[in-house]
C-alpha cells in the first residue's frame, strides 16, 4: 500500500524538489517513509526557524521554492518568523506540516502539539494555508502551490496534513499534476500608453525591484533605450552589470537619489513594492515621487500601494520590459557618454562624497570580501556592515546579495540562510555576514552546516552588543539599557560545533583567511572585531 505521505514525496520530486529542510517528530515521521525512494535530500536544522531560513536562502539562490517538513504546533510556531521574512520579501517557500487527527481538529482536547487553529496562526504569513482532508486533494493542492511560486507573486504556502490522512491509502489517487501557468504578459494597450508617456519624458528614471531578479537582460535593454538613470532595491542587486553607467545603486534613502527622483518627469517602477526598507530606511518620509508614475507588477494589489500609479501594468516583469523596449523601438546605440549616464554619474559622485565616516571600517571589510572572492554570495543578517553593504556593495549577478535587513527585518537569518544558499550553489563561496547579537539567535545551525556538508564562511561582526540599537538609543538620549550583551567565546563555540574558527588581525590576514575558508571542507567562522585598529 502507498500512503499519502509516500505519494507526497513522489509528487514533490515530480515538481523538481531536490531538498527538504525539517526536524521529524512523531506527527511527521510518516512523511519520511517514502523519502529513500526519491532523490530528495533531507537537511536537518537545529530549530524550525533555521529550517525556514535555510529554505529561504536556498530559494533566493536557486529561484526554486524552499521546502520544509514541520511538526504540528511548536514546529509551526517556530517557523512562522522565517515565513514572515519570506512573505515580506516575496520568496517562494512550501511548508508542509502535520496537524492533529481529523476527528480531533478544533476540539481543544489537549492533544500533543495541539493549537486552537494552526491554520489561523499561519495564514497571516502565507499566500494560502490548506488542510488536506483526503489524499485525493494532494495533486491539486500541490499544483496550486507551485502555481503561486511560478505564475504569481511568490510567497510561502502552507499545507497541513492530519496525521490520519498522512497514513491513509493513496494508491488510487490520480497522479496527474496540473500544468503550471504561463507567466502573465502585459496588456498591449497599456504598454503603448506607457511607451508614449516615456517617449515624451525629458528626465525619466527607473526603479527596479526584486521582481526583476531574473530579467537582467531585459532591464538593461530597457533602461538603455530610455537612457534613464536606474535605482534598484536590495533584492534586485546585480540586475544591471557591475559599473553600468546608468546605475544609481540601492540608494533611494539618500538625498542625491531622492533629489533626482523629485526632478524626474516620469518614474517607471517595476517589480518593486516601493517599500520602506529600500526607499525610506531612514524613516523620515522624505522619499517622494511627485512625477508621473508607471508601475509594472505581477501582483495587482501591489500596483497602487504606497504610491498611486498613472499607468498600472499587471505583468511578469521580464515580459513587460521586453514589450516596452520593443514599443520604444530600442536599438543598441547606447553609450556611456549619454545624457542619462552623465546625470547618473553626477549622482554617484554626490553619493560617494557623503557616506558616513563610521562606514570606513565596514567598507574595508566589504571591499576585501569582493576582491578576494569575486563571485561570492552574501546572506546577511541585520548588522552594521549589512546596512552599509546594502549601499556600498555591488553584486556581480542577482540572487547574490540578500539579507534580513529588508522587509520583516528579523535577526538570526544570515547563518541558516547561508547554509541554504550553499546547498543551492555548492561551487560558489557563500558568506553569512552576521553580528554577535544576530548569530546568538541561530548559532546551533553551525552544527547543521557541518552535518549537511555546507562549508559556508561566517563573517562575524563582533562589537559585543546590539550596536545598531545602542546607537539609536544614544541618538535619542535614551539610556542604553539592554544592548551591551555578554558575548561568549565564539571561536571556542565554533570549534565545538566542528567548524574552523579564526580572528582577522589585518585586512591582508582577512583575505588569507577567506581564501583558505573558501577551500575548506567545513564551515569557517571568521571573527572581525569592529574596534580593531586595522579598521580605524
Ligand atoms: C527578532 C528580532 N529581535 C530584535 C530586533 C531588533 N534589532 C535590530 S538590529 C539589533 C542589533 C543586532 O545586533 P548585532 O547582530 O550584534 O548587530 P550590530 O547592530 O551590533 O551590528 C536588534 C536587537 C530584530 N530586528 N529582530
Ligand atoms: Mg553587535
mmCIF file of C-alpha atoms and ligand atoms in Angstrom, residues 436-437 461 463-467, ligand 2:
data_model
loop_
_atom_site.group_PDB
_atom_site.id
_atom_site.type_symbol
_atom_site.label_atom_id
_atom_site.label_comp_id
_atom_site.label_asym_id
_atom_site.label_seq_id
_atom_site.Cartn_x
_atom_site.Cartn_y
_atom_site.Cartn_z
ATOM 1 C CA UNK A 436 27.351 38.952 17.545
ATOM 2 C CA UNK A 437 23.731 39.613 18.529
ATOM 3 C CA UNK A 461 30.955 41.289 13.002
ATOM 4 C CA UNK A 463 31.047 44.644 18.725
ATOM 5 C CA UNK A 464 29.888 42.895 21.860
ATOM 6 C CA UNK A 465 26.397 44.292 21.679
ATOM 7 C CA UNK A 466 23.291 45.246 19.798
ATOM 8 C CA UNK A 467 25.322 48.009 18.186
HETATM 9 MG MG1 LIG B 2 26.777 43.518 17.611
#
